[in-house]
Amino acid sequence: SAVISQKPSRDICQRGTSLTIQCQVDSQVTMMFWYRQQPGQSLTLIATANQGSEATYESGFVIDKFPISRPNLTFSTLTVSNMSPEDSSIYLCSVSSGNYEQYFGPGTRLTVT
Amino acid sequence: AQSVAQPEDQVNVAEGNPLTVKCTYSVSGNPYLFWYVQYPNRGLQFLLKYITGDNLVKGSYGFEAEFNKSQTSFHLKKPSALVSDSALYFCAVRDKDAGNMLTFGGGTRLMVKP
């Protein structure tokens, strides 16, 4: 299984600012995923990030709000831009393995005041 | 479109008793099915999966799940619950013929009481 780390683990931010979340994997992976888990709710896929190409965003998520970088096969960043209290969530990075499983990072707990 | 339903927001069970957490799914093609567990302030941990083969799959920590194609269900079970099993459980589905997108159910909170 892959070991995934995320930075920061949590943050409290003011509305209107931006936060960049980092995701580091201990092995090279083709596909990385970013999810959002709003308080008391399930996980929603924000986008899929492949190295060397633009991220693919799910319905309801746009690049201007959630720009993603994928500079190499072990690293990705998600930026939450122009934040509002509605962006308060846990943001999780995930990677897929060759045996159909997905592994998740510990998450970044974001609170917007 | 694919979807997952977990009809119970919370399941309460006494320690030592068997537990079941329910999951039903909908996909247009053949499903890959997964269970994940989330402990407080932690990420999701993979428990088990059904890809093909035997309908009864065994996973981590003594959990198992049974794939039932006719009922489109994939209920999570454990013969004897532990207090340490108390956590949030998510069922997820991926359409075999529709890429890598995982769709999660709403989650079920399992409370095991001593």
PDB file of C-alpha atoms in Angstrom:
ATOM      1  CA  SER A   1       0.000   0.000   0.000  1.00  0.00           C
ATOM      2  CA  ALA A   2       1.060   3.604  -0.537  1.00  0.00           C
ATOM      3  CA  VAL A   3       1.927   5.936   2.329  1.00  0.00           C
ATOM      4  CA  ILE A   4       0.492   9.397   1.837  1.00  0.00           C
ATOM      5  CA  SER A   5       1.246  12.528   3.819  1.00  0.00           C
ATOM      6  CA  GLN A   6      -0.504  15.867   3.698  1.00  0.00           C
ATOM      7  CA  LYS A   7       0.496  19.325   4.843  1.00  0.00           C
ATOM      8  CA  PRO A   8      -0.847  21.146   6.715  1.00  0.00           C
ATOM      9  CA  SER A   9      -2.848  18.761   8.878  1.00  0.00           C
ATOM     10  CA  ARG A  10      -5.162  21.591   9.841  1.00  0.00           C
ATOM     11  CA  ASP A  11      -5.469  25.327   9.426  1.00  0.00           C
ATOM     12  CA  ILE A  12      -7.734  28.203  10.337  1.00  0.00           C
ATOM     13  CA  CYS A  13      -7.967  30.827   7.607  1.00  0.00           C
ATOM     14  CA  GLN A  14      -9.744  34.101   7.073  1.00  0.00           C
ATOM     15  CA  ARG A  15     -12.314  34.476   4.346  1.00  0.00           C
ATOM     16  CA  GLY A  16     -10.972  35.807   1.087  1.00  0.00           C
ATOM     17  CA  THR A  17      -7.556  34.209   1.494  1.00  0.00           C
ATOM     18  CA  SER A  18      -6.152  31.102  -0.196  1.00  0.00           C
ATOM     19  CA  LEU A  19      -4.593  27.933   1.193  1.00  0.00           C
ATOM     20  CA  THR A  20      -2.411  25.430  -0.637  1.00  0.00           C
ATOM     21  CA  ILE A  21      -2.503  21.833   0.551  1.00  0.00           C
ATOM     22  CA  GLN A  22       0.371  19.515  -0.264  1.00  0.00           C
ATOM     23  CA  CYS A  23       0.161  15.782  -0.862  1.00  0.00           C
ATOM     24  CA  GLN A  24       3.257  13.574  -0.935  1.00  0.00           C
ATOM     25  CA  VAL A  25       3.263   9.859  -1.807  1.00  0.00           C
ATOM     26  CA  ASP A  26       6.070   7.433  -1.019  1.00  0.00           C
ATOM     27  CA  SER A  27       5.927   5.823  -4.464  1.00  0.00           C
ATOM     28  CA  GLN A  28       5.283   6.894  -8.035  1.00  0.00           C
ATOM     29  CA  VAL A  29       1.613   6.876  -8.974  1.00  0.00           C
ATOM     30  CA  THR A  30      -0.164   7.783 -12.160  1.00  0.00           C
ATOM     31  CA  MET A  31      -3.443   9.038 -10.772  1.00  0.00           C
ATOM     32  CA  MET A  32      -4.029  11.223  -7.743  1.00  0.00           C
ATOM     33  CA  PHE A  33      -7.403  12.346  -6.498  1.00  0.00           C
ATOM     34  CA  TRP A  34      -8.595  15.204  -4.314  1.00  0.00           C
ATOM     35  CA  TYR A  35     -11.723  14.798  -2.213  1.00  0.00           C
ATOM     36  CA  ARG A  36     -13.704  17.081   0.048  1.00  0.00           C
ATOM     37  CA  GLN A  37     -15.515  15.906   3.167  1.00  0.00           C
ATOM     38  CA  GLN A  38     -17.823  18.568   4.537  1.00  0.00           C
ATOM     39  CA  PRO A  39     -18.730  18.384   8.221  1.00  0.00           C
ATOM     40  CA  GLY A  40     -20.794  15.300   8.973  1.00  0.00           C
ATOM     41  CA  GLN A  41     -20.963  14.295   5.341  1.00  0.00           C
ATOM     42  CA  SER A  42     -19.481  11.825   2.912  1.00  0.00           C
ATOM     43  CA  LEU A  43     -16.604  12.278   0.504  1.00  0.00           C
ATOM     44  CA  THR A  44     -17.036  14.137  -2.769  1.00  0.00           C
ATOM     45  CA  LEU A  45     -14.477  13.946  -5.550  1.00  0.00           C
ATOM     46  CA  ILE A  46     -13.138  17.362  -6.518  1.00  0.00           C
ATOM     47  CA  ALA A  47     -10.757  16.402  -9.307  1.00  0.00           C
ATOM     48  CA  THR A  48      -8.409  13.802 -10.734  1.00  0.00           C
ATOM     49  CA  ALA A  49      -4.811  14.857 -11.302  1.00  0.00           C
ATOM     50  CA  ASN A  50      -2.513  13.068 -13.736  1.00  0.00           C
ATOM     51  CA  GLN A  51       1.107  14.065 -14.100  1.00  0.00           C
ATOM     52  CA  GLY A  52       1.741  16.096 -17.218  1.00  0.00           C
ATOM     53  CA  SER A  53      -1.843  17.032 -17.970  1.00  0.00           C
ATOM     54  CA  GLU A  54      -4.566  19.340 -16.711  1.00  0.00           C
ATOM     55  CA  ALA A  55      -6.619  18.097 -13.819  1.00  0.00           C
ATOM     56  CA  THR A  56     -10.115  16.830 -14.569  1.00  0.00           C
ATOM     57  CA  TYR A  57     -12.757  18.469 -12.391  1.00  0.00           C
ATOM     58  CA  GLU A  58     -16.069  16.997 -11.303  1.00  0.00           C
ATOM     59  CA  SER A  59     -19.353  18.779 -11.678  1.00  0.00           C
ATOM     60  CA  GLY A  60     -19.602  21.673  -9.252  1.00  0.00           C
ATOM     61  CA  PHE A  61     -15.857  22.255  -8.976  1.00  0.00           C
ATOM     62  CA  VAL A  62     -13.864  24.660 -11.131  1.00  0.00           C
ATOM     63  CA  ILE A  63     -10.194  25.284 -11.704  1.00  0.00           C
ATOM     64  CA  ASP A  64     -10.346  28.934 -10.657  1.00  0.00           C
ATOM     65  CA  LYS A  65     -11.579  27.951  -7.219  1.00  0.00           C
ATOM     66  CA  PHE A  66      -9.516  24.762  -6.784  1.00  0.00           C
ATOM     67  CA  PRO A  67      -6.356  24.969  -8.894  1.00  0.00           C
ATOM     68  CA  ILE A  68      -4.301  21.775  -8.806  1.00  0.00           C
ATOM     69  CA  SER A  69      -0.677  21.148  -9.644  1.00  0.00           C
ATOM     70  CA  ARG A  70       0.909  17.775 -10.384  1.00  0.00           C
ATOM     71  CA  PRO A  71       4.578  18.429 -11.112  1.00  0.00           C
ATOM     72  CA  ASN A  72       5.747  14.805 -10.743  1.00  0.00           C
ATOM     73  CA  LEU A  73       4.565  11.288  -9.979  1.00  0.00           C
ATOM     74  CA  THR A  74       4.819  11.614  -6.186  1.00  0.00           C
ATOM     75  CA  PHE A  75       3.462  15.079  -5.429  1.00  0.00           C
ATOM     76  CA  SER A  76       0.397  17.245  -5.909  1.00  0.00           C
ATOM     77  CA  THR A  77      -1.060  20.422  -4.487  1.00  0.00           C
ATOM     78  CA  LEU A  78      -4.626  21.656  -4.168  1.00  0.00           C
ATOM     79  CA  THR A  79      -5.293  25.335  -3.584  1.00  0.00           C
ATOM     80  CA  VAL A  80      -8.552  26.524  -2.087  1.00  0.00           C
ATOM     81  CA  SER A  81      -8.918  30.067  -3.402  1.00  0.00           C
ATOM     82  CA  ASN A  82     -10.845  33.057  -2.137  1.00  0.00           C
ATOM     83  CA  MET A  83     -12.139  31.040   0.769  1.00  0.00           C
ATOM     84  CA  SER A  84     -15.524  31.395   2.407  1.00  0.00           C
ATOM     85  CA  PRO A  85     -16.922  29.630   5.495  1.00  0.00           C
ATOM     86  CA  GLU A  86     -18.628  27.138   3.160  1.00  0.00           C
ATOM     87  CA  ASP A  87     -15.165  25.848   2.226  1.00  0.00           C
ATOM     88  CA  SER A  88     -14.646  24.589   5.787  1.00  0.00           C
ATOM     89  CA  SER A  89     -14.074  20.874   5.243  1.00  0.00           C
ATOM     90  CA  ILE A  90     -11.577  18.084   5.395  1.00  0.00           C
ATOM     91  CA  TYR A  91      -9.622  17.820   2.152  1.00  0.00           C
ATOM     92  CA  LEU A  92      -8.184  14.398   1.358  1.00  0.00           C
ATOM     93  CA  CYS A  93      -5.619  13.303  -1.158  1.00  0.00           C
ATOM     94  CA  SER A  94      -5.907   9.793  -2.571  1.00  0.00           C
ATOM     95  CA  VAL A  95      -4.011   7.545  -4.963  1.00  0.00           C
ATOM     96  CA  SER A  96      -5.046   4.427  -6.802  1.00  0.00           C
ATOM     97  CA  SER A  97      -3.056   1.238  -6.780  1.00  0.00           C
ATOM     98  CA  GLY A  98      -2.660  -1.523  -9.325  1.00  0.00           C
ATOM     99  CA  ASN A  99      -5.031  -3.778  -7.371  1.00  0.00           C
ATOM    100  CA  TYR A 100      -8.094  -1.510  -7.696  1.00  0.00           C
ATOM    101  CA  GLU A 101      -7.729  -0.018  -4.230  1.00  0.00           C
ATOM    102  CA  GLN A 102      -7.475   3.636  -3.350  1.00  0.00           C
ATOM    103  CA  TYR A 103      -5.408   4.862  -0.436  1.00  0.00           C
ATOM    104  CA  PHE A 104      -6.053   8.073   1.400  1.00  0.00           C
ATOM    105  CA  GLY A 105      -3.939  10.624   3.167  1.00  0.00           C
ATOM    106  CA  PRO A 106      -4.751  11.731   6.716  1.00  0.00           C
ATOM    107  CA  GLY A 107      -6.591  14.796   5.463  1.00  0.00           C
ATOM    108  CA  THR A 108      -6.311  18.539   5.964  1.00  0.00           C
ATOM    109  CA  ARG A 109      -8.926  20.043   8.253  1.00  0.00           C
ATOM    110  CA  LEU A 110      -9.701  23.554   7.060  1.00  0.00           C
ATOM    111  CA  THR A 111     -11.739  26.075   9.032  1.00  0.00           C
ATOM    112  CA  VAL A 112     -12.609  29.382   7.400  1.00  0.00           C
ATOM    113  CA  THR A 113     -13.647  32.240   9.665  1.00  0.00           C
TER     114      THR A 113
ATOM    115  CA  ALA B   1     -24.346   7.214 -13.151  1.00  0.00           C
ATOM    116  CA  GLN B   2     -23.286   5.263 -10.113  1.00  0.00           C
ATOM    117  CA  SER B   3     -24.558   5.667  -6.576  1.00  0.00           C
ATOM    118  CA  VAL B   4     -24.309   4.120  -3.135  1.00  0.00           C
ATOM    119  CA  ALA B   5     -26.844   4.100  -0.326  1.00  0.00           C
ATOM    120  CA  GLN B   6     -26.137   3.425   3.323  1.00  0.00           C
ATOM    121  CA  PRO B   7     -29.622   3.448   4.835  1.00  0.00           C
ATOM    122  CA  GLU B   8     -28.546   3.730   8.468  1.00  0.00           C
ATOM    123  CA  ASP B   9     -26.878   6.841   9.806  1.00  0.00           C
ATOM    124  CA  GLN B  10     -25.924   4.961  12.957  1.00  0.00           C
ATOM    125  CA  VAL B  11     -25.770   1.359  14.099  1.00  0.00           C
ATOM    126  CA  ASN B  12     -25.599   0.488  17.782  1.00  0.00           C
ATOM    127  CA  VAL B  13     -24.411  -2.920  18.938  1.00  0.00           C
ATOM    128  CA  ALA B  14     -23.216  -4.435  22.181  1.00  0.00           C
ATOM    129  CA  GLU B  15     -19.661  -5.678  22.410  1.00  0.00           C
ATOM    130  CA  GLY B  16     -19.429  -9.349  21.505  1.00  0.00           C
ATOM    131  CA  ASN B  17     -22.568  -9.296  19.375  1.00  0.00           C
ATOM    132  CA  PRO B  18     -22.522  -9.619  15.595  1.00  0.00           C
ATOM    133  CA  LEU B  19     -22.740  -6.440  13.573  1.00  0.00           C
ATOM    134  CA  THR B  20     -24.031  -5.571  10.116  1.00  0.00           C
ATOM    135  CA  VAL B  21     -23.620  -2.281   8.280  1.00  0.00           C
ATOM    136  CA  LYS B  22     -25.791  -2.111   5.187  1.00  0.00           C
ATOM    137  CA  CYS B  23     -24.878  -0.903   1.716  1.00  0.00           C
ATOM    138  CA  THR B  24     -26.703  -0.995  -1.604  1.00  0.00           C
ATOM    139  CA  TYR B  25     -25.358   0.277  -4.887  1.00  0.00           C
ATOM    140  CA  SER B  26     -26.318   1.189  -8.414  1.00  0.00           C
ATOM    141  CA  VAL B  27     -24.056   1.036 -11.456  1.00  0.00           C
ATOM    142  CA  SER B  28     -24.742   0.582 -15.123  1.00  0.00           C
ATOM    143  CA  GLY B  29     -22.006  -1.997 -15.556  1.00  0.00           C
ATOM    144  CA  ASN B  30     -20.200  -4.415 -13.276  1.00  0.00           C
ATOM    145  CA  PRO B  31     -19.259  -3.058  -9.853  1.00  0.00           C
ATOM    146  CA  TYR B  32     -16.096  -2.910  -7.894  1.00  0.00           C
ATOM    147  CA  LEU B  33     -17.131  -2.508  -4.250  1.00  0.00           C
ATOM    148  CA  PHE B  34     -15.184  -1.278  -1.254  1.00  0.00           C
ATOM    149  CA  TRP B  35     -15.499  -0.620   2.451  1.00  0.00           C
ATOM    150  CA  TYR B  36     -13.470   2.021   4.258  1.00  0.00           C
ATOM    151  CA  VAL B  37     -13.310   2.987   7.917  1.00  0.00           C
ATOM    152  CA  GLN B  38     -12.601   6.443   9.328  1.00  0.00           C
ATOM    153  CA  TYR B  39     -11.525   6.922  12.917  1.00  0.00           C
ATOM    154  CA  PRO B  40     -11.809  10.388  14.516  1.00  0.00           C
ATOM    155  CA  ASN B  41      -9.326  12.890  13.067  1.00  0.00           C
ATOM    156  CA  ARG B  42      -7.903  10.268  10.746  1.00  0.00           C
ATOM    157  CA  GLY B  43      -8.036   9.587   7.029  1.00  0.00           C
ATOM    158  CA  LEU B  44      -9.857   6.662   5.458  1.00  0.00           C
ATOM    159  CA  GLN B  45      -8.477   3.185   5.909  1.00  0.00           C
ATOM    160  CA  PHE B  46      -9.187   0.451   3.400  1.00  0.00           C
ATOM    161  CA  LEU B  47     -11.034  -2.549   4.890  1.00  0.00           C
ATOM    162  CA  LEU B  48     -11.928  -4.842   2.008  1.00  0.00           C
ATOM    163  CA  LYS B  49     -12.997  -5.041  -1.605  1.00  0.00           C
ATOM    164  CA  TYR B  50     -15.008  -7.122  -4.035  1.00  0.00           C
ATOM    165  CA  ILE B  51     -13.651  -7.269  -7.546  1.00  0.00           C
ATOM    166  CA  THR B  52     -14.609 -10.708  -8.833  1.00  0.00           C
ATOM    167  CA  GLY B  53     -14.825 -14.295  -7.651  1.00  0.00           C
ATOM    168  CA  ASP B  54     -16.232 -15.421  -4.310  1.00  0.00           C
ATOM    169  CA  ASN B  55     -19.154 -13.357  -3.127  1.00  0.00           C
ATOM    170  CA  LEU B  56     -17.915 -13.441   0.472  1.00  0.00           C
ATOM    171  CA  VAL B  57     -14.795 -11.370   0.927  1.00  0.00           C
ATOM    172  CA  LYS B  58     -12.718 -11.123   4.073  1.00  0.00           C
ATOM    173  CA  GLY B  59     -10.814  -8.043   5.092  1.00  0.00           C
ATOM    174  CA  SER B  60      -8.932  -6.359   7.880  1.00  0.00           C
ATOM    175  CA  TYR B  61      -9.745  -6.586  11.606  1.00  0.00           C
ATOM    176  CA  GLY B  62     -12.071  -9.580  11.188  1.00  0.00           C
ATOM    177  CA  PHE B  63     -14.537  -7.798   8.908  1.00  0.00           C
ATOM    178  CA  GLU B  64     -16.189  -9.462   5.939  1.00  0.00           C
ATOM    179  CA  ALA B  65     -18.736  -8.474   3.345  1.00  0.00           C
ATOM    180  CA  GLU B  66     -21.040 -10.364   1.024  1.00  0.00           C
ATOM    181  CA  PHE B  67     -21.668  -9.300  -2.538  1.00  0.00           C
ATOM    182  CA  ASN B  68     -25.263  -9.987  -3.575  1.00  0.00           C
ATOM    183  CA  LYS B  69     -25.799  -9.171  -7.230  1.00  0.00           C
ATOM    184  CA  SER B  70     -29.550  -9.777  -7.275  1.00  0.00           C
ATOM    185  CA  GLN B  71     -30.103  -7.440  -4.339  1.00  0.00           C
ATOM    186  CA  THR B  72     -27.307  -5.054  -5.412  1.00  0.00           C
ATOM    187  CA  SER B  73     -25.993  -5.113  -1.869  1.00  0.00           C
ATOM    188  CA  PHE B  74     -22.607  -5.336  -0.196  1.00  0.00           C
ATOM    189  CA  HIS B  75     -23.269  -5.453   3.548  1.00  0.00           C
ATOM    190  CA  LEU B  76     -20.362  -5.298   5.980  1.00  0.00           C
ATOM    191  CA  LYS B  77     -20.349  -7.840   8.786  1.00  0.00           C
ATOM    192  CA  LYS B  78     -18.361  -8.961  11.785  1.00  0.00           C
ATOM    193  CA  PRO B  79     -19.209 -11.961  13.983  1.00  0.00           C
ATOM    194  CA  SER B  80     -18.217 -10.317  17.270  1.00  0.00           C
ATOM    195  CA  ALA B  81     -17.984  -6.550  17.682  1.00  0.00           C
ATOM    196  CA  LEU B  82     -15.287  -4.785  19.679  1.00  0.00           C
ATOM    197  CA  VAL B  83     -15.537  -1.383  21.333  1.00  0.00           C
ATOM    198  CA  SER B  84     -12.539  -0.382  19.215  1.00  0.00           C
ATOM    199  CA  ASP B  85     -14.623  -0.985  16.067  1.00  0.00           C
ATOM    200  CA  SER B  86     -16.568   2.188  16.858  1.00  0.00           C
ATOM    201  CA  ALA B  87     -15.945   4.478  13.888  1.00  0.00           C
ATOM    202  CA  LEU B  88     -17.459   5.855  10.693  1.00  0.00           C
ATOM    203  CA  TYR B  89     -17.816   3.329   7.876  1.00  0.00           C
ATOM    204  CA  PHE B  90     -18.099   4.171   4.192  1.00  0.00           C
ATOM    205  CA  CYS B  91     -19.180   1.922   1.352  1.00  0.00           C
ATOM    206  CA  ALA B  92     -17.935   2.864  -2.122  1.00  0.00           C
ATOM    207  CA  VAL B  93     -18.515   1.672  -5.659  1.00  0.00           C
ATOM    208  CA  ARG B  94     -16.637   1.970  -8.900  1.00  0.00           C
ATOM    209  CA  ASP B  95     -18.103   1.052 -12.248  1.00  0.00           C
ATOM    210  CA  LYS B  96     -15.711  -1.431 -13.846  1.00  0.00           C
ATOM    211  CA  ASP B  97     -16.306   0.068 -17.278  1.00  0.00           C
ATOM    212  CA  ALA B  98     -16.355   3.742 -16.315  1.00  0.00           C
ATOM    213  CA  GLY B  99     -12.890   4.733 -15.203  1.00  0.00           C
ATOM    214  CA  ASN B 100     -11.444   5.163 -11.747  1.00  0.00           C
ATOM    215  CA  MET B 101     -14.054   7.313 -10.084  1.00  0.00           C
ATOM    216  CA  LEU B 102     -15.106   6.102  -6.648  1.00  0.00           C
ATOM    217  CA  THR B 103     -18.557   7.060  -5.409  1.00  0.00           C
ATOM    218  CA  PHE B 104     -19.066   6.951  -1.659  1.00  0.00           C
ATOM    219  CA  GLY B 105     -22.142   6.329   0.411  1.00  0.00           C
ATOM    220  CA  GLY B 106     -23.149   8.765   3.113  1.00  0.00           C
ATOM    221  CA  GLY B 107     -21.437   6.826   5.852  1.00  0.00           C
ATOM    222  CA  THR B 108     -22.688   4.865   8.858  1.00  0.00           C
ATOM    223  CA  ARG B 109     -21.503   5.539  12.374  1.00  0.00           C
ATOM    224  CA  LEU B 110     -20.970   2.311  14.284  1.00  0.00           C
ATOM    225  CA  MET B 111     -21.218   2.541  18.065  1.00  0.00           C
ATOM    226  CA  VAL B 112     -20.148  -0.542  20.006  1.00  0.00           C
ATOM    227  CA  LYS B 113     -21.021  -0.355  23.687  1.00  0.00           C
ATOM    228  CA  PRO B 114     -19.291  -2.375  26.406  1.00  0.00           C
TER     229      PRO B 114
END
